[in-house]
Short mmCIF file of C-alpha atoms and ligand atoms in Angstrom, two decimals:
data_model
loop_
_atom_site.label_atom_id
_atom_site.label_comp_id
_atom_site.label_asym_id
_atom_site.label_seq_id
_atom_site.Cartn_x
_atom_site.Cartn_y
_atom_site.Cartn_z
CA MET A 20 90.75 150.87 115.04
CA VAL A 21 92.42 153.11 117.74
CA ASN A 22 95.51 152.16 119.37
CA LYS A 23 95.33 153.43 123.02
CA LEU A 24 98.57 151.98 123.69
CA ILE A 25 99.80 154.75 126.14
CA ALA A 26 98.11 157.61 127.86
CA ASN A 27 100.24 160.29 126.13
CA MET A 28 99.69 159.42 122.45
CA SER A 29 97.33 157.27 120.39
CA LEU A 30 96.99 156.32 116.90
CA ASP A 31 93.72 156.37 115.40
CA GLU A 32 93.56 153.98 112.24
CA SER A 33 89.74 153.90 111.96
CA LEU A 34 89.90 156.19 108.81
CA ILE A 35 92.80 154.73 106.89
CA GLY A 36 90.50 152.92 104.41
CA ILE A 37 92.55 149.84 103.78
CA ASN A 38 93.00 146.39 105.57
CA ILE A 39 96.60 145.58 106.62
CA ASN A 40 97.68 141.94 106.94
CA TRP A 41 100.10 142.80 110.07
CA THR A 42 101.22 139.31 110.56
CA LYS A 43 103.01 139.73 107.03
CA TYR A 44 105.21 142.51 108.42
CA PHE A 45 106.30 140.72 111.74
CA PRO A 46 109.53 139.36 110.28
CA THR A 47 110.55 142.49 108.12
CA VAL A 48 109.87 144.93 110.85
CA ALA A 49 111.58 142.86 113.44
CA LEU A 50 114.63 142.45 111.15
CA ILE A 51 114.77 146.26 110.35
CA HIS A 52 114.19 146.95 114.05
CA ARG A 53 117.28 144.89 115.28
CA HIS A 54 119.19 146.44 112.48
CA LEU A 55 118.11 149.93 114.03
CA GLU A 56 118.79 149.25 117.72
CA ASN A 57 122.50 148.14 116.55
CA VAL A 58 124.02 151.26 117.53
CA THR A 59 127.71 151.65 116.01
CA GLU A 60 130.17 154.46 115.93
CA GLN A 61 129.20 155.12 112.43
CA LEU A 62 125.36 154.45 112.65
CA ASN A 63 121.87 154.87 114.69
CA GLY A 64 123.61 157.25 117.32
CA TRP A 65 120.00 159.05 117.39
CA VAL A 66 118.40 155.72 118.43
CA ASP A 67 119.73 155.81 122.02
CA ASN A 68 120.83 159.33 122.47
CA PRO A 69 118.16 160.34 124.66
CA LEU A 70 118.82 157.90 127.03
CA GLN A 71 122.59 158.46 127.19
CA GLN A 72 123.12 162.06 127.07
CA SER A 73 125.19 162.62 129.99
CA PRO A 74 123.70 165.08 132.92
CA LYS A 75 126.85 167.02 132.37
CA LEU A 76 126.21 167.94 128.59
CA ILE A 77 122.66 169.17 129.55
CA HIS A 78 123.79 171.22 132.38
CA GLU A 79 126.47 172.79 130.34
CA ILE A 80 123.78 173.45 127.75
CA ASN A 81 121.31 174.94 130.33
CA LYS A 82 124.43 177.02 131.82
CA THR A 83 125.31 178.63 128.36
CA ALA A 84 121.60 179.21 127.66
CA CYS A 85 121.45 181.18 131.08
CA GLU A 86 124.73 183.11 130.22
CA ILE A 87 123.05 184.10 126.89
CA LYS A 88 120.04 184.99 128.47
CA SER A 89 121.93 187.35 130.99
CA ASN A 90 124.15 188.87 128.57
CA ALA A 91 122.20 189.32 125.09
CA ASP A 92 119.03 190.47 123.83
CA VAL A 93 119.47 188.20 120.76
CA LEU A 94 121.03 185.13 120.06
CA VAL A 95 121.52 184.71 116.15
CA VAL A 96 121.25 180.89 115.16
CA ILE A 97 123.31 179.94 112.02
CA GLY A 98 122.51 176.84 110.22
CA ILE A 99 120.19 175.05 107.58
CA GLY A 100 118.14 171.95 107.28
CA GLY A 101 118.58 169.65 110.12
CA SER A 102 121.12 172.19 111.83
CA TYR A 103 118.10 174.54 112.31
CA LEU A 104 114.69 173.22 111.46
CA GLY A 105 114.43 171.18 114.92
CA ALA A 106 115.17 174.28 117.16
CA LYS A 107 113.14 176.48 115.08
CA ALA A 108 110.09 173.83 115.37
CA VAL A 109 110.13 173.50 119.03
CA GLN A 110 110.58 177.22 119.67
CA ASP A 111 107.70 178.23 117.44
CA ALA A 112 105.55 175.41 118.91
CA LEU A 113 106.14 176.22 122.39
CA THR A 114 106.78 180.12 122.59
CA PRO A 115 103.99 182.80 122.38
CA TYR A 116 103.01 184.16 118.93
CA PHE A 117 103.27 187.58 119.98
CA GLY A 118 106.32 189.01 122.07
CA LEU A 119 108.95 186.80 123.96
CA GLN A 120 108.95 183.70 126.06
CA GLU A 121 109.19 184.62 129.71
CA ASN A 122 112.92 183.58 130.51
CA GLY A 123 113.95 183.56 127.07
CA VAL A 124 116.04 185.45 124.66
CA GLU A 125 114.89 186.56 121.06
CA VAL A 126 116.22 183.58 118.89
CA LEU A 127 116.86 184.60 115.10
CA TYR A 128 117.78 182.32 112.39
CA VAL A 129 120.15 182.98 109.62
CA GLY A 130 122.15 180.95 106.97
CA HIS A 131 118.97 178.98 105.79
CA ASN A 132 118.85 180.99 102.66
CA LEU A 133 120.96 182.88 100.37
CA SER A 134 118.80 186.13 100.14
CA GLY A 135 120.96 189.47 100.24
CA THR A 136 117.88 191.42 101.54
CA TYR A 137 117.34 189.01 104.55
CA MET A 138 121.05 189.26 105.40
CA LYS A 139 121.04 192.98 105.16
CA GLN A 140 117.81 193.38 107.38
CA LEU A 141 119.21 190.83 109.81
CA VAL A 142 122.25 192.71 110.31
CA ASN A 143 120.65 195.88 110.80
CA ASN A 144 118.30 194.53 113.17
CA LEU A 145 121.28 193.64 115.33
CA ASN A 146 122.17 197.14 116.01
CA ASN A 147 121.48 198.52 119.71
CA LYS A 148 121.15 194.63 120.82
CA GLU A 149 123.64 192.65 122.80
CA VAL A 150 124.33 189.69 120.31
CA TYR A 151 125.27 186.05 120.94
CA ILE A 152 126.01 183.72 118.01
CA ASN A 153 125.46 179.86 117.93
CA VAL A 154 126.62 178.69 114.44
CA ILE A 155 125.64 174.92 113.78
CA SER A 156 126.87 172.56 110.86
CA LYS A 157 127.37 168.69 111.24
CA SER A 158 129.93 168.88 108.36
CA GLY A 159 131.16 172.44 109.21
CA GLU A 160 131.45 172.78 105.38
CA THR A 161 127.74 173.96 104.07
CA MET A 162 128.12 177.00 102.04
CA GLU A 163 124.71 178.89 103.29
CA THR A 164 126.00 178.20 106.81
CA MET A 165 129.85 179.42 106.36
CA LEU A 166 128.88 182.36 104.29
CA ALA A 167 126.52 183.78 107.05
CA PHE A 168 129.20 182.77 109.75
CA ARG A 169 131.72 184.96 107.79
CA VAL A 170 129.38 187.92 107.64
CA LEU A 171 128.33 187.58 111.30
CA ARG A 172 131.95 186.60 112.71
CA ASN A 173 133.26 189.91 111.05
CA TYR A 174 130.25 191.71 112.59
CA MET A 175 131.23 190.37 116.20
CA LYS A 176 134.83 191.28 115.80
CA ASP A 177 133.97 194.98 114.77
CA ARG A 178 131.38 195.40 117.65
CA TYR A 179 132.86 193.57 120.52
CA GLY A 180 136.63 193.33 119.44
CA ASN A 181 138.79 190.49 121.25
CA ALA A 182 135.53 189.75 123.51
CA HIS A 183 133.58 188.75 120.61
CA GLU A 184 135.19 185.34 121.02
CA ASN A 185 133.19 184.76 124.26
CA ARG A 186 129.98 185.44 122.34
CA ILE A 187 130.32 182.89 119.42
CA ILE A 188 129.46 179.13 120.14
CA VAL A 189 130.01 176.75 117.52
CA THR A 190 128.11 173.47 117.36
CA THR A 191 129.70 170.85 114.87
CA ASP A 192 131.51 167.67 114.48
CA ALA A 193 133.97 166.84 117.09
CA LYS A 194 136.95 166.85 114.85
CA SER A 195 136.19 167.28 111.29
CA GLY A 196 135.30 170.14 109.02
CA HIS A 197 136.19 173.83 108.39
CA LEU A 198 133.98 174.98 111.46
CA ARG A 199 135.87 172.77 113.86
CA LYS A 200 139.27 174.15 112.65
CA ILE A 201 137.97 177.72 112.95
CA ALA A 202 136.54 177.06 116.33
CA ASP A 203 139.80 175.51 117.68
CA GLN A 204 142.07 178.17 116.19
CA ASN A 205 140.04 180.92 117.46
CA GLN A 206 139.26 179.12 120.72
CA TYR A 207 135.62 179.47 120.27
CA ARG A 208 133.24 177.55 122.66
CA THR A 209 132.31 174.40 121.05
CA PHE A 210 129.25 171.70 121.55
CA ALA A 211 129.77 168.41 119.61
CA ILE A 212 127.16 166.82 117.26
CA PRO A 213 127.88 163.16 117.84
CA SER A 214 129.31 161.42 114.39
CA ASN A 215 126.88 159.01 114.24
CA ILE A 216 123.96 161.51 114.28
CA GLY A 217 122.92 162.93 111.06
CA GLY A 218 121.55 166.37 110.58
CA ARG A 219 117.70 165.75 110.51
CA TYR A 220 117.88 163.17 113.36
CA SER A 221 120.04 165.83 115.34
CA VAL A 222 117.31 167.97 117.34
CA LEU A 223 117.84 166.39 120.22
CA THR A 224 121.81 166.81 120.61
CA PRO A 225 123.04 170.27 120.92
CA ALA A 226 122.31 171.33 117.58
CA GLY A 227 118.76 171.76 118.81
CA LEU A 228 118.87 172.02 122.64
CA LEU A 229 121.17 174.90 123.10
CA PRO A 230 118.98 177.38 120.78
CA ILE A 231 115.84 175.92 122.31
CA ALA A 232 117.12 176.47 125.92
CA ALA A 233 118.33 179.91 125.05
CA ALA A 234 114.60 180.50 123.87
CA GLY A 235 113.10 179.83 127.24
CA ILE A 236 112.02 176.29 127.05
CA ASN A 237 112.51 173.62 129.21
CA ILE A 238 114.96 170.90 127.44
CA ASP A 239 114.87 168.62 130.46
CA GLN A 240 111.17 168.17 130.09
CA LEU A 241 111.89 167.74 126.18
CA LEU A 242 114.31 164.98 126.92
CA VAL A 243 112.03 163.41 129.47
CA GLY A 244 109.43 163.15 126.64
CA ALA A 245 112.13 161.95 124.00
CA ARG A 246 113.69 159.32 126.78
CA ASP A 247 110.07 157.84 127.40
CA ALA A 248 109.72 157.46 123.54
CA THR A 249 112.80 155.83 123.30
CA ILE A 250 111.87 153.21 125.48
CA HIS A 251 108.33 152.82 124.21
CA PHE A 252 109.43 152.39 120.78
CA LYS A 253 111.83 149.79 121.55
CA GLU A 254 109.27 147.31 121.11
CA VAL A 255 109.87 144.76 118.52
CA GLN A 256 105.85 143.84 117.80
CA VAL A 257 104.48 145.86 115.03
CA GLU A 258 100.95 145.71 116.51
CA ARG A 259 102.19 147.29 120.05
CA ASN A 260 104.62 149.80 118.21
CA MET A 261 102.82 153.02 116.92
CA ALA A 262 105.97 154.07 115.14
CA TYR A 263 106.26 150.82 113.14
CA ARG A 264 102.33 150.74 112.73
CA TYR A 265 102.55 154.45 111.39
CA ALA A 266 105.40 153.52 108.95
CA VAL A 267 103.67 150.42 107.66
CA ILE A 268 100.34 152.26 107.02
CA ARG A 269 102.09 154.68 105.00
CA TYR A 270 104.16 152.16 103.21
CA GLU A 271 100.86 150.11 102.23
CA LEU A 272 99.14 153.52 101.13
CA TYR A 273 102.36 154.24 99.01
CA LYS A 274 101.66 150.69 97.43
CA LYS A 275 98.20 151.39 96.70
CA GLY A 276 99.41 154.52 94.72
CA PHE A 277 99.02 157.31 97.03
CA GLN A 278 101.90 159.76 96.13
CA MET A 279 101.84 162.21 98.70
CA GLU A 280 101.35 162.59 102.52
CA LEU A 281 100.01 165.72 104.03
CA LEU A 282 100.73 166.29 107.80
CA ALA A 283 97.62 168.41 108.97
CA CYS A 284 97.72 170.63 111.94
CA PHE A 285 95.12 172.84 113.54
CA GLU A 286 97.60 175.26 115.18
CA PRO A 287 99.62 177.59 112.95
CA SER A 288 102.50 177.69 115.57
CA LEU A 289 103.34 174.05 114.27
CA ALA A 290 104.14 175.12 110.82
CA LYS A 291 108.05 174.69 111.52
CA LEU A 292 107.38 171.42 113.13
CA GLN A 293 105.56 170.39 110.00
CA GLU A 294 108.60 171.99 107.94
CA TRP A 295 111.10 169.74 110.12
CA TRP A 296 108.97 166.52 109.62
CA GLN A 297 108.81 167.41 105.97
CA GLN A 298 112.49 167.56 105.77
CA LEU A 299 113.02 164.36 107.91
CA PHE A 300 110.72 162.26 105.60
CA ALA A 301 111.81 163.99 102.16
CA GLU A 302 115.60 163.59 102.69
CA SER A 303 115.32 159.97 104.46
CA GLU A 304 112.95 158.68 101.82
CA GLY A 305 113.14 160.46 98.64
CA LYS A 306 115.74 158.63 96.59
CA GLU A 307 115.98 155.75 93.91
CA GLN A 308 112.72 157.10 92.12
CA LYS A 309 110.62 156.13 95.45
CA GLY A 310 108.96 157.68 98.32
CA LEU A 311 105.95 159.67 99.19
CA PHE A 312 105.91 163.42 98.75
CA PRO A 313 105.69 164.83 102.31
CA SER A 314 103.67 168.21 102.15
CA SER A 315 101.57 170.01 105.03
CA ILE A 316 98.56 172.15 105.64
CA CYS A 317 97.41 174.20 108.47
CA TYR A 318 93.45 173.94 109.18
CA SER A 319 91.50 176.18 108.88
CA THR A 320 93.66 178.41 107.30
CA ASP A 321 94.40 176.12 104.03
CA LEU A 322 90.55 175.04 103.91
CA HIS A 323 90.49 178.41 102.11
CA SER A 324 93.01 177.53 99.70
CA ILE A 325 94.13 173.95 98.94
CA GLY A 326 91.24 172.46 100.83
CA GLN A 327 89.36 172.02 97.73
CA PHE A 328 92.00 170.20 95.95
CA ILE A 329 92.37 167.59 98.86
CA GLN A 330 88.48 167.15 98.67
CA ASP A 331 87.92 166.83 95.08
CA GLY A 332 91.04 167.03 93.26
CA SER A 333 93.32 164.10 91.69
CA PRO A 334 93.13 161.05 94.39
CA ILE A 335 96.75 161.12 95.07
CA LEU A 336 97.36 161.91 98.54
CA PHE A 337 96.35 160.93 102.23
CA GLU A 338 96.35 163.02 105.32
CA THR A 339 98.20 162.57 108.65
CA MET A 340 96.28 164.77 111.16
CA LEU A 341 98.16 165.95 114.34
CA HIS A 342 96.09 166.50 117.34
CA PHE A 343 96.80 168.19 120.66
CA ASN A 344 94.08 167.49 123.03
CA GLU A 345 94.66 169.83 125.55
CA VAL A 346 95.44 173.62 125.35
CA ASP A 347 96.36 176.24 127.54
CA MET A 348 94.83 179.39 126.14
CA ASP A 349 91.52 179.96 124.83
CA TYR A 350 89.06 182.97 123.87
CA PHE A 351 85.50 182.96 124.24
CA LEU A 352 83.06 184.63 121.68
CA PRO A 353 81.75 187.77 123.44
CA ILE A 354 77.80 188.22 123.59
CA GLU A 355 76.25 190.98 121.31
CA GLY A 356 72.68 191.95 122.18
CA ARG A 357 71.74 192.84 118.64
CA ASP A 358 73.31 189.88 116.75
CA GLU A 359 74.06 191.75 113.65
CA ASP A 360 76.46 189.24 112.47
CA ALA A 361 74.05 186.71 113.26
CA LEU A 362 76.81 184.66 115.19
CA ASN A 363 74.58 184.71 118.57
CA TYR A 364 73.98 180.94 118.18
CA LEU A 365 77.97 180.49 118.85
CA THR A 366 77.83 182.38 122.05
CA TYR A 367 79.52 180.98 125.34
CA LYS A 368 81.75 178.74 122.72
CA SER A 369 85.35 179.46 122.71
CA PHE A 370 87.39 179.54 119.57
CA ASN A 371 89.26 176.08 120.56
CA GLU A 372 85.47 174.69 120.73
CA ILE A 373 84.75 175.91 117.41
CA ASN A 374 88.04 174.81 116.05
CA ALA A 375 87.47 171.28 117.51
CA VAL A 376 84.02 171.32 115.36
CA ALA A 377 85.50 172.47 112.30
CA LYS A 378 88.17 169.37 112.64
CA GLU A 379 85.26 167.11 112.87
CA GLY A 380 83.84 168.57 109.98
CA VAL A 381 86.78 168.41 107.80
CA THR A 382 87.61 164.96 108.74
CA ALA A 383 84.22 163.71 108.06
CA ALA A 384 84.38 165.35 104.65
CA HIS A 385 87.63 164.14 103.57
CA ALA A 386 86.77 160.83 104.65
CA ASP A 387 83.58 160.95 102.54
CA ALA A 388 85.52 161.86 99.65
CA GLY A 389 87.96 158.75 100.26
CA VAL A 390 90.75 160.41 101.50
CA PRO A 391 92.63 158.14 103.80
CA ILE A 392 93.29 159.69 107.14
CA ILE A 393 95.78 158.65 109.75
CA GLN A 394 95.14 160.46 113.34
CA ILE A 395 97.78 161.09 115.75
CA HIS A 396 96.61 162.43 119.28
CA LEU A 397 98.66 163.79 121.81
CA LYS A 398 97.55 164.72 125.30
CA LYS A 399 99.06 168.24 125.22
CA LEU A 400 101.13 170.75 123.29
CA ASP A 401 104.22 170.87 125.88
CA ALA A 402 107.98 170.03 125.88
CA TYR A 403 107.30 166.55 127.20
CA HIS A 404 104.75 165.64 124.55
CA LEU A 405 106.81 167.31 121.76
CA GLY A 406 109.94 165.65 122.78
CA PHE A 407 107.71 162.32 122.69
CA LEU A 408 106.62 163.10 119.33
CA LEU A 409 110.06 164.31 117.66
CA TYR A 410 111.16 160.74 118.49
CA PHE A 411 108.20 159.15 117.42
CA PHE A 412 108.56 160.73 113.96
CA MET A 413 112.44 159.75 113.85
CA LYS A 414 111.56 156.22 114.72
CA ALA A 415 108.90 155.73 112.38
CA CYS A 416 110.98 157.36 109.40
CA ALA A 417 113.91 155.28 109.66
CA MET A 418 111.51 152.30 109.48
CA SER A 419 109.38 153.54 106.71
CA ALA A 420 112.72 154.37 104.65
CA TYR A 421 114.04 150.76 105.13
CA LEU A 422 110.64 149.26 104.18
CA LEU A 423 111.04 151.25 100.72
CA LYS A 424 114.73 149.50 100.82
CA VAL A 425 116.18 153.09 100.85
CA ASN A 426 118.86 154.34 103.20
CA PRO A 427 117.21 156.60 105.75
CA PHE A 428 120.80 158.13 106.57
CA ASP A 429 122.18 159.56 103.33
CA GLN A 430 121.02 162.58 101.05
CA PRO A 431 122.88 161.84 97.70
CA GLY A 432 120.57 164.37 95.97
CA VAL A 433 121.51 167.34 98.16
CA GLU A 434 125.05 166.21 97.98
CA HIS A 435 124.66 166.70 94.45
CA TYR A 436 123.37 170.21 94.55
CA LYS A 437 125.99 171.07 96.78
CA ILE A 438 128.97 170.04 94.33
CA LYS A 439 126.87 171.54 91.20
CA THR A 440 126.70 174.92 93.11
CA LEU A 441 130.17 174.74 94.08
CA GLU A 442 131.24 174.23 90.20
CA LEU A 443 129.22 176.90 89.18
CA LEU A 444 130.36 179.38 91.67
CA ILE A 445 134.19 178.52 90.79
CA ASN A 446 133.23 178.94 87.19
CA SER A 447 131.77 182.44 87.84
CA VAL A 448 134.74 183.61 89.64
CA VAL A 449 136.80 186.38 87.50
CA TYR A 450 140.27 186.28 88.70
CA LYS A 451 142.04 189.76 88.71
CA SER A 452 145.51 190.00 87.33
O1 LIG B 16 119.64 166.15 107.31
C1 LIG B 16 120.95 166.61 106.87
O2 LIG B 16 121.84 165.73 106.97
C2 LIG B 16 120.99 167.69 106.13
O3 LIG B 16 119.59 168.15 106.04
C3 LIG B 16 121.63 168.92 106.83
O4 LIG B 16 121.43 169.08 108.35
C4 LIG B 16 122.02 170.00 106.24
O5 LIG B 16 122.51 169.99 104.97
C5 LIG B 16 123.01 170.93 106.90
O6 LIG B 16 124.35 170.13 106.91
P1 LIG B 16 125.32 170.69 108.03
O7 LIG B 16 124.71 170.46 109.20
O8 LIG B 16 126.41 169.75 107.61
O9 LIG B 16 125.41 172.04 107.79
#
């Protein structure tokens, strides 16, 4: 079945390989839906966030992005997990592979690893460039982020003296955390991440929007897409809500014994979007010994590496293929008189046309091998459709986690890692007398 529910997006369920009794899900989905739509001061802020964002805030973000673009060659974004993946995902998906986006500044990311080599090279790379910093952390306490911020704050002080204050923008909770305290004490400019929106659901808040706007992407269009999705996915009936259908299909496949979902894309610029999706689902669902392991694959690149396993290996996985139907740029195969490479049969074909045929080939081969395939089609890879898609995945993920009976909004495992690392670091300190 192909769900052609709206012009911009469709969900093709014809290759999922299972029959679902949708009626069975009506009451459960409706119950979870009502719970999600109940926005409180503590919970579910992301659900209506695209509809409720004040035009003043968006104006302020756009104005700050313009200032960065006028005064800087590079914006360094400091953050990890949900405090960087969304911005990087949108940036990579919508800016050129090579060179800078017209009307955008170079955006570099740090604080998402603990590599000294990365830090050293990043700092060296800033010399001779005008710099702005945007440090992003909901808790304002995350070790990786705070370590990188200390390094870069010192760098900015050394380089710009008192003027460094204008070049640091802090995105964090409105009231709590070290970062909020530092920002207030030093009068750094701030944007708030609403307290009822968690890290991996925060891409459409200032946490994602400021770096995205600075990269030269139209955040108004991104938000129009997200707003349309917010309204569209308020549909309570599972048969008419693609986000909920996707959640139920995943759940049914999980119950059938599948252990892993691969998000498959056909454009390498979507690698970070896949990572954002992975974090969203892994942190929301992977708890209490439950959940599908979310992984990703880029075609045709990975057909020459893990494609063999998908085709013939342990039957533990299913695929969700993400298609963008219209593309802006293409390249045609040049004609060659002598046909030395025996490729003349493809003359007049473009790379995207060949990619489309490869898609059909891989889909047919995997379906023949019994790999269930969910297919998501979007009209175009642009800001509007990406905004729509980000929201779709967040709504689907929350529904999916609740179907598993786990809390989509906590991350006890990550907190445990943070505590254990802190303990080890404290124990490793040698106090000098
Ligand atoms: O989704 C989450 O909550 C996490 O992945 C966080 O985004 C990540 O741990 C970073 O946290 P913070 O934004 O508090 O620095």
